Tab-separated table of C-alpha atoms in Angstrom:
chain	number	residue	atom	x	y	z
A	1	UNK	CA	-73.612	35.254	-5.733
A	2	UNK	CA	-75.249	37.767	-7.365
A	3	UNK	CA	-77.647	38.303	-4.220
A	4	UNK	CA	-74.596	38.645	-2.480
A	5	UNK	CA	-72.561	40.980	-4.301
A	6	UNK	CA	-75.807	43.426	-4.697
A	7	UNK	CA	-76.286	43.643	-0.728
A	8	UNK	CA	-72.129	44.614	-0.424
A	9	UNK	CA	-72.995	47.142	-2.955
A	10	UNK	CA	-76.363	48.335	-0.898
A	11	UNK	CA	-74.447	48.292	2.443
A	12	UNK	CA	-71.432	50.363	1.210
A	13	UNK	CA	-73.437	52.616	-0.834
A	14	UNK	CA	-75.970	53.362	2.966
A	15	UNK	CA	-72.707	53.763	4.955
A	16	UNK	CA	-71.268	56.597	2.154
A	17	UNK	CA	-74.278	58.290	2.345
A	18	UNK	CA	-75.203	58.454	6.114
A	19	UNK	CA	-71.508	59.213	6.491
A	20	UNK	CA	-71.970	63.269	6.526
A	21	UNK	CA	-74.587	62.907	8.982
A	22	UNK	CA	-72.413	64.644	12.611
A	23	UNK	CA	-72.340	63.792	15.870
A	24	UNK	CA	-73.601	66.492	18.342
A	25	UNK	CA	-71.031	69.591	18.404
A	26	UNK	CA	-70.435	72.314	20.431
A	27	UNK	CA	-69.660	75.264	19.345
A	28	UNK	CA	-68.202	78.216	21.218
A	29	UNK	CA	-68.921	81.770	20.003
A	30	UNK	CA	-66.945	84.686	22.175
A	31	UNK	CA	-66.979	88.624	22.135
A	32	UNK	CA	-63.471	89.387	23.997
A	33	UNK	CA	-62.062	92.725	24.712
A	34	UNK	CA	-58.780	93.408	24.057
A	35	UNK	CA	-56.265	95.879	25.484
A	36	UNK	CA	-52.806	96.412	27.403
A	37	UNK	CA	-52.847	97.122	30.808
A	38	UNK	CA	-49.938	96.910	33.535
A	39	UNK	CA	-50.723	94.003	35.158
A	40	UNK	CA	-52.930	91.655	32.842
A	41	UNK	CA	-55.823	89.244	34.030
A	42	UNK	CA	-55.040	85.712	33.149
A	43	UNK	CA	-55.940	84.529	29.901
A	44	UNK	CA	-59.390	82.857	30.275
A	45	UNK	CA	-59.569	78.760	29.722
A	46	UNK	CA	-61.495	79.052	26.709
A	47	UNK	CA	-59.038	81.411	25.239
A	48	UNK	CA	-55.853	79.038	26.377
A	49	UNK	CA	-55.282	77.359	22.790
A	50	UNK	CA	-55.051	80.762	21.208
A	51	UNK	CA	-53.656	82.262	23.756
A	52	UNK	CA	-49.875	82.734	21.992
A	53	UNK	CA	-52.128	83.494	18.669
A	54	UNK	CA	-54.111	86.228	19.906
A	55	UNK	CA	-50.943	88.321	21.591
A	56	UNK	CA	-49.251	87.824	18.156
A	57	UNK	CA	-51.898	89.074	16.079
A	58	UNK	CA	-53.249	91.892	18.004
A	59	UNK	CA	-50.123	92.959	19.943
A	60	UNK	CA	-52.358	92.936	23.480
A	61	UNK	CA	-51.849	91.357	26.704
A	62	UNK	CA	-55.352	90.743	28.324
A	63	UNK	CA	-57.582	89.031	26.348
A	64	UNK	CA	-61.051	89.842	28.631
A	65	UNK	CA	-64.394	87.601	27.746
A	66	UNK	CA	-67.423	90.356	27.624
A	67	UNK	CA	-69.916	87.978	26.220
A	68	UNK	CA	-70.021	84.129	25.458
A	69	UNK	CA	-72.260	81.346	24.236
A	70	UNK	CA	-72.017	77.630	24.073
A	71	UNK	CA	-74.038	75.867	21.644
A	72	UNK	CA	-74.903	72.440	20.987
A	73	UNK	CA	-75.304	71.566	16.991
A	74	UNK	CA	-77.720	68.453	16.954
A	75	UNK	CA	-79.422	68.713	13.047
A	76	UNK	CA	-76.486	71.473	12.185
A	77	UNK	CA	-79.293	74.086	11.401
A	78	UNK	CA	-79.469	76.530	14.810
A	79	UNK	CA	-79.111	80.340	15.620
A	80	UNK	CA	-77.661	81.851	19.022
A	81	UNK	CA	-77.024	84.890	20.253
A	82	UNK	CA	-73.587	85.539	21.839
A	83	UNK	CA	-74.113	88.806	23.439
A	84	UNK	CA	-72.570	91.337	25.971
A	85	UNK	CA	-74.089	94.690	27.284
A	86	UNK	CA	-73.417	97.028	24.128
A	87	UNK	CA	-72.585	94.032	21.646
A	88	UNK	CA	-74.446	90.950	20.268
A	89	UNK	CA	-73.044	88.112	17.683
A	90	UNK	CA	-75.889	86.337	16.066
A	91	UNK	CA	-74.823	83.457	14.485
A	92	UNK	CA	-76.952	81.243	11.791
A	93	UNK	CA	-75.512	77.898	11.073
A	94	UNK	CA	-76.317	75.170	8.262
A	95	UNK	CA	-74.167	71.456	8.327
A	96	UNK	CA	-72.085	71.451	5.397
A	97	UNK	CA	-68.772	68.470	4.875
A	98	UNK	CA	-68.034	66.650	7.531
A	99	UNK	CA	-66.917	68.509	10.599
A	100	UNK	CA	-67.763	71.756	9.309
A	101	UNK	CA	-70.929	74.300	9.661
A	102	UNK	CA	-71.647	77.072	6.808
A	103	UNK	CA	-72.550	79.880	9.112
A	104	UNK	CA	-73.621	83.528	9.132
A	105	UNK	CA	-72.599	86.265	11.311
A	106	UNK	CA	-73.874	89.253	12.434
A	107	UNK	CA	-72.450	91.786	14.731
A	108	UNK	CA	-74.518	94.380	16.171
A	109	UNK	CA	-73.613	97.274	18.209
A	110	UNK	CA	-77.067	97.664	19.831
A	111	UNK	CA	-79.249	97.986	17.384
A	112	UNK	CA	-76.909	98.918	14.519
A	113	UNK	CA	-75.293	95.497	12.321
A	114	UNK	CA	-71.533	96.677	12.464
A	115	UNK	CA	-70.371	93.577	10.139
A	116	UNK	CA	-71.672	90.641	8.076
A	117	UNK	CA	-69.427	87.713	7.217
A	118	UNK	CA	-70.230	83.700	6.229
A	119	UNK	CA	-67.646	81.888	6.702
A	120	UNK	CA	-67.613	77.474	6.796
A	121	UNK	CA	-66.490	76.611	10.186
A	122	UNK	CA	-63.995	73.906	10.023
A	123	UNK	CA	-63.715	71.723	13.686
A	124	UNK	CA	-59.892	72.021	13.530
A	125	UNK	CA	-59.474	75.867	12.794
A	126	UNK	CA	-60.928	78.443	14.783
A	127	UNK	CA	-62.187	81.870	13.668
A	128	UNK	CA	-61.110	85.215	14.376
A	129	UNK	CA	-62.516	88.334	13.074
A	130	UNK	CA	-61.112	92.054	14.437
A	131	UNK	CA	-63.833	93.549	14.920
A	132	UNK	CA	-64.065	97.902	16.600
A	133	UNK	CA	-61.631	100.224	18.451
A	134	UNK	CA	-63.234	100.418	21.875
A	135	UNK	CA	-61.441	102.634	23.882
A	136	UNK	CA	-57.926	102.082	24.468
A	137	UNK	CA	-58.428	98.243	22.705
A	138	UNK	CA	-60.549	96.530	20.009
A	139	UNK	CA	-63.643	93.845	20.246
A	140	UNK	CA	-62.562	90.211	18.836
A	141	UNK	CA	-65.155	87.961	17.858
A	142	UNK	CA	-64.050	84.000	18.016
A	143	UNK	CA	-65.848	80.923	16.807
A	144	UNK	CA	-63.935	77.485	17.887
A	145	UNK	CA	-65.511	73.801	17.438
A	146	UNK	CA	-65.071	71.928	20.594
B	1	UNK	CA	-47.057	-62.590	-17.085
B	2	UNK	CA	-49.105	-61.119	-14.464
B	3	UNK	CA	-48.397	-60.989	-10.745
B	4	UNK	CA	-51.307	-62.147	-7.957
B	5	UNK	CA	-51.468	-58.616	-6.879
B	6	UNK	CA	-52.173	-57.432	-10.586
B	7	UNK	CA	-54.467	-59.963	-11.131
B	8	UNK	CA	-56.911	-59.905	-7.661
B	9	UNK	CA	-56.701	-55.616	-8.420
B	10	UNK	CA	-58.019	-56.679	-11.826
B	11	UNK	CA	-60.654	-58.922	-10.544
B	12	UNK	CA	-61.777	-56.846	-7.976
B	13	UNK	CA	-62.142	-54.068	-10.468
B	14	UNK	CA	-64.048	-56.542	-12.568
B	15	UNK	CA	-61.639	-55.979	-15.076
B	16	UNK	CA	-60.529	-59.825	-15.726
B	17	UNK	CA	-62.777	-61.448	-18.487
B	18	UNK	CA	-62.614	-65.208	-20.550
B	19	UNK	CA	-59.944	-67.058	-19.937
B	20	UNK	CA	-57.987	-64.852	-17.506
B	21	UNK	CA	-60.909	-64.945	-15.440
B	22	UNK	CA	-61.220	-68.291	-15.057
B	23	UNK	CA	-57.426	-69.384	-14.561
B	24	UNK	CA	-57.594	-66.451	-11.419
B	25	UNK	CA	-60.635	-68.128	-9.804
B	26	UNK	CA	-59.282	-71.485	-10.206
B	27	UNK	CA	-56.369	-70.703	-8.693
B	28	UNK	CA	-58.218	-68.795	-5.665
B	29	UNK	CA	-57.068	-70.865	-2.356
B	30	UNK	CA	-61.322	-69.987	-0.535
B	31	UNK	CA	-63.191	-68.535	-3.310
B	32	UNK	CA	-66.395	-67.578	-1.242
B	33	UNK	CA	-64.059	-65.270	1.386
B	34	UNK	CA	-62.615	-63.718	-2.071
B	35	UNK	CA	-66.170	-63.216	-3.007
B	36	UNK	CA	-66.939	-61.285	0.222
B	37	UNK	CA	-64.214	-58.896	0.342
B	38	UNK	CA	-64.272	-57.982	-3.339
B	39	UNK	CA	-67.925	-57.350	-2.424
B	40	UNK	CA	-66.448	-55.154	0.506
B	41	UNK	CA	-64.223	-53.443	-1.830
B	42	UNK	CA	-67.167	-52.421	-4.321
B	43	UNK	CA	-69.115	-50.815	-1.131
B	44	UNK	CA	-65.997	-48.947	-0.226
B	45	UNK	CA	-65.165	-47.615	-3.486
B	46	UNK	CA	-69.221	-46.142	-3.648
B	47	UNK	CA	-68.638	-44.785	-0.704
B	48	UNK	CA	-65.678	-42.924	-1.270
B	49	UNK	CA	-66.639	-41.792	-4.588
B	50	UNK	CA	-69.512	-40.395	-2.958
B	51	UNK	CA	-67.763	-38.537	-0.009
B	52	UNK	CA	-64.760	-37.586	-2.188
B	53	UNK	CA	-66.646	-35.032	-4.764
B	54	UNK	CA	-65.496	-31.617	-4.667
B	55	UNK	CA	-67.431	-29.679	-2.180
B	56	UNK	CA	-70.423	-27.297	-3.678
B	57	UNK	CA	-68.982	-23.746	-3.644
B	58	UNK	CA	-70.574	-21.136	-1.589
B	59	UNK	CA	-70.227	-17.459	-1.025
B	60	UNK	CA	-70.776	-17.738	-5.280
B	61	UNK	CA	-70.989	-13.349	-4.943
B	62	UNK	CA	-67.707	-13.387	-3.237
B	63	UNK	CA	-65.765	-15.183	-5.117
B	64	UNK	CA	-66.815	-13.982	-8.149
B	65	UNK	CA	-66.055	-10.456	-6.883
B	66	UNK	CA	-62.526	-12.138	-5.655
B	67	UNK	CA	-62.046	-12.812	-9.239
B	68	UNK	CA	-62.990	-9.622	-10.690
B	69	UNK	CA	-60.583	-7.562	-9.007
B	70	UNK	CA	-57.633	-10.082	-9.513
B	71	UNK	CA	-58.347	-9.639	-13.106
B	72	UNK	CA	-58.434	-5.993	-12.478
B	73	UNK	CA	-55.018	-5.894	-11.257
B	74	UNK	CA	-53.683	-8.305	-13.605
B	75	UNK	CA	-55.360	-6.105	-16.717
B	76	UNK	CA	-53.671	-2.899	-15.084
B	77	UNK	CA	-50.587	-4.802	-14.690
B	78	UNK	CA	-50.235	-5.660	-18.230
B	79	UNK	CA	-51.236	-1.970	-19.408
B	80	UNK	CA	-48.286	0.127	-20.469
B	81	UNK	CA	-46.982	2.924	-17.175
B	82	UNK	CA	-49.510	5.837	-17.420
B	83	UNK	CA	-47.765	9.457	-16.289
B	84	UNK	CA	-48.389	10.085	-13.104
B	85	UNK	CA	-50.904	13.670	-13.396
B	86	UNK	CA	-51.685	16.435	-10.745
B	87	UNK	CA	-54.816	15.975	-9.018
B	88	UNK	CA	-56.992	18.993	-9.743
B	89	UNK	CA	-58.543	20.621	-6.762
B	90	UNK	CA	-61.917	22.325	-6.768
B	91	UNK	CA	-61.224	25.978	-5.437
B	92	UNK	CA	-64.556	28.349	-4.908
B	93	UNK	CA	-62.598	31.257	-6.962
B	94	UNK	CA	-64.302	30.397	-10.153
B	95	UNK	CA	-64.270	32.445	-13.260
B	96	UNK	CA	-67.241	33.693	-12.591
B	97	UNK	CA	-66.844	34.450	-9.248
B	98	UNK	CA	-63.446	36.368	-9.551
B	99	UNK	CA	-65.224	38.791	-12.616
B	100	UNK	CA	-68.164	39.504	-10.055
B	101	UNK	CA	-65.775	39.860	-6.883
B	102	UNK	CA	-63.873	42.370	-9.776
B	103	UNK	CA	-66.305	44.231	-10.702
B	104	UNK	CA	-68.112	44.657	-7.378
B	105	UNK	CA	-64.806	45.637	-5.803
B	106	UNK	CA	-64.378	48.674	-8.830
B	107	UNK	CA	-68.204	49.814	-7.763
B	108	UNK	CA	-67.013	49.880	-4.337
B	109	UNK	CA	-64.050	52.176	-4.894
B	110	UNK	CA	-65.944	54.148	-7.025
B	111	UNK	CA	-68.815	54.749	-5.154
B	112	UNK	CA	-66.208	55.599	-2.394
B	113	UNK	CA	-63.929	57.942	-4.436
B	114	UNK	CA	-67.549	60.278	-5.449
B	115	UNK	CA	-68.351	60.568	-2.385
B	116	UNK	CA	-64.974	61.185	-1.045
B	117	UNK	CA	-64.047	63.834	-3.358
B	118	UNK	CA	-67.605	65.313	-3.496
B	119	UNK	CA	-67.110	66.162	0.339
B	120	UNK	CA	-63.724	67.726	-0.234
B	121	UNK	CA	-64.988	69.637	-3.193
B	122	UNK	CA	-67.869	71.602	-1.342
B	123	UNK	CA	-67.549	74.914	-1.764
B	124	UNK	CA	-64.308	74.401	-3.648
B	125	UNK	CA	-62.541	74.695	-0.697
B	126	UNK	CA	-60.838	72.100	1.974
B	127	UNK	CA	-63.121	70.841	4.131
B	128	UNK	CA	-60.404	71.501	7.699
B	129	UNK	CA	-59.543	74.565	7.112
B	130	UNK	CA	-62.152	77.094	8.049
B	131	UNK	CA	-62.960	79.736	5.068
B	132	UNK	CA	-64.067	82.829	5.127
B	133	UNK	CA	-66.703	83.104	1.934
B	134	UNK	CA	-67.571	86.820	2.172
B	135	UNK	CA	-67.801	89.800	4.347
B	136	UNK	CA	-69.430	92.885	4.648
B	137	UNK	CA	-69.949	96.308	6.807
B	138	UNK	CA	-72.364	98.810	6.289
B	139	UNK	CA	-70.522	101.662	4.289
B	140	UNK	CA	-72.819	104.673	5.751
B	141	UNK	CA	-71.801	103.672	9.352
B	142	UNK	CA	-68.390	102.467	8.264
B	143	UNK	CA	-67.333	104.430	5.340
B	144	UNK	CA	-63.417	103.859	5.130
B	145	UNK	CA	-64.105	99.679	6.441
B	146	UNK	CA	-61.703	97.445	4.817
B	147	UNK	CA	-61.593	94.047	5.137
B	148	UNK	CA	-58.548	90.920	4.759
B	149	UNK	CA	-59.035	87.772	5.325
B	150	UNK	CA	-55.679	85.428	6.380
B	151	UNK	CA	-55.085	81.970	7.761
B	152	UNK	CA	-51.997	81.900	10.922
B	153	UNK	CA	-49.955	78.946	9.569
B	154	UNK	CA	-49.005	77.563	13.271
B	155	UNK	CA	-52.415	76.261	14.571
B	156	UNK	CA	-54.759	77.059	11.354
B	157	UNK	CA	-56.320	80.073	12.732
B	158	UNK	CA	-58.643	81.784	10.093
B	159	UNK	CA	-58.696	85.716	10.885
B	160	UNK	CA	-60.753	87.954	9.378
B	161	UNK	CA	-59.375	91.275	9.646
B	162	UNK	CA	-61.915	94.545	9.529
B	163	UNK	CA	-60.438	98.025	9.977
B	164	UNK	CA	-61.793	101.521	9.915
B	165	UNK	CA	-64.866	100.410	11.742
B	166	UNK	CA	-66.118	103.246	13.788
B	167	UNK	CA	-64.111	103.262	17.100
B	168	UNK	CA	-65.817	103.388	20.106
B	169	UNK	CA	-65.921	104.956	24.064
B	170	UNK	CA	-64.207	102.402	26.464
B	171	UNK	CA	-67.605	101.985	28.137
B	172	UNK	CA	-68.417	99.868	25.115
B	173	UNK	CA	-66.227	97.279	26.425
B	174	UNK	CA	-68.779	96.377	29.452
B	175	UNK	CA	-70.327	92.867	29.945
């Protein structure tokens, strides 16, 4: 009985602790110009979710990608580079709770870091930042789980 | 007075003596053919006392047993009604058991409620909602930067909101 009740105990106590442990995840990190023009580009498919999100907040109607990158998180612990001719987004990531990565972010304009931010990347809420004026519209950085 | 038939019973059973004796033998009509069949009567009373006896009991285990159990009954019989009682059934939730199955259950939930509320306590912050932690820009390129941070409440957007970065010439904007 006591034999028994120990290797419940064991078993429970293995599955709550290889719990945090994530399945592969991709994660999508865009640079995205945005601006008004006359006759906007459709929105494009990564961009579809938070397409009604993205008019509201910035007040544009063409949402244009400039640079993109799709990474796969297998230990949680990676580093891309989303970048575009003038722009890049480095991005540092370490796992954190379950279905979330603790990540750094760096924008550089060239050479020059414009903005650091860390921010804990949840799987159900996307990320956002505002980031220059460029010309007549403004650079938007987004991180979404997929 | 005696009868014939008393009297020859009597005789054949040996049972006459003295003087009745001798009066009965007298008055025997053939003496010698009374001889032979009281002779004949002796040999069949030997024999039948012989093949009469009662019969030697076998089976002695069986009927001993037999009579055993019919005092049994009769002893249970003449014992006063007992109250009829329950039977008790032998269930596996002992006392013992149902402390350990108790107390391994409370580890359980316990073990599960740390590491539960340890996940949703990282950082101090909900573990689904993304969270901005800190930001910074470079205040010699970007002096007059400020920076807000927001959540949209329709789909949980997190937006981190930098102005007075230093605007730049459209061709910026190239891929």
């Amino acid at each position: 009985m006591r034999a028994r009740a120990l290797f419940l105990l064991a078993t429970v106590l293995s599955f709550a602790v290889s719990a945090p442990a994530q399945a592969a995840e991709t994660v999508w990190s865009g640079l995205v110009m945005a601006n008004n023009v006359a006759e906007p580009a459709p929105i494009p498919a990564e961009l579809n979710r938070l397409e009604g999100t993205l008019k509201q907040l910035f007040g544009y109607n063409q949402f244009q990608i400039i640079g993109q990158s799709r990474k796969s998180l297998k230990s949680g612990e990676e580093d891309w580079l989303a970048t575009s001719k003038y722009f890049a987004l480095h991005v540092d990531s370490k796992a954190a709770a379950r279905s979330s990565y603790l990540l750094n972010l760096q924008l550089f304009q060239e050479e020059k870091l414009l903005l650091e931010t860390d921010a804990n990347l949840s799987k159900s809420s996307p990320l956002v930042i505002k980031g220059p004026q460029v010309g007549d519209g403004v650079l938007v950085l987004l991180l979404v789980i997929e | 007075m005696k009868t014939f038939e008393e009297n020859w019973t009597a005789w054949l059973d040996g049972e006459l003596t003295g003087k009745e004796l001798v009066e009965f033998e007298a008055s025997l009509p053939d003496k010698p053919t009374a001889e032979v069949e009281k002779e004949d009567a002796k040999k069949l009373g030997a024999f039948l006392k012989e093949q009469l006896t009662a019969p030697a009991m076998r089976n002695e285990e069986f009927f001993h047993h037999r009579l055993r159990e019919q005092m049994g009954s009769e002893a249970v019989a003449a014992t006063p009604a007992r109250v009829a009682q329950p039977e008790l059934r032998e269930t596996w939730w002992t006392i013992g058991r149902l402390l350990w199955t108790g107390a391994t259950s409370l580890a359980i939930f316990a073990v599960c409620t740390f590491f539960v509320l340890r996940e949703k306590n990282i950082g101090g912050q909900s573990a689904y909602v993304t969270q901005i932690l800190n930001a910074r820009v470079d205040p010699v390129v970007s002096p007059n930067a400020t920076i807000s941070m927001f959540e949209t409440k329709e789909d949980k957007v997190t937006v981190l909101w930098v102005e007075g970065l230093q605007s730049l010439p459209s061709e910026f904007a190239a891929k």
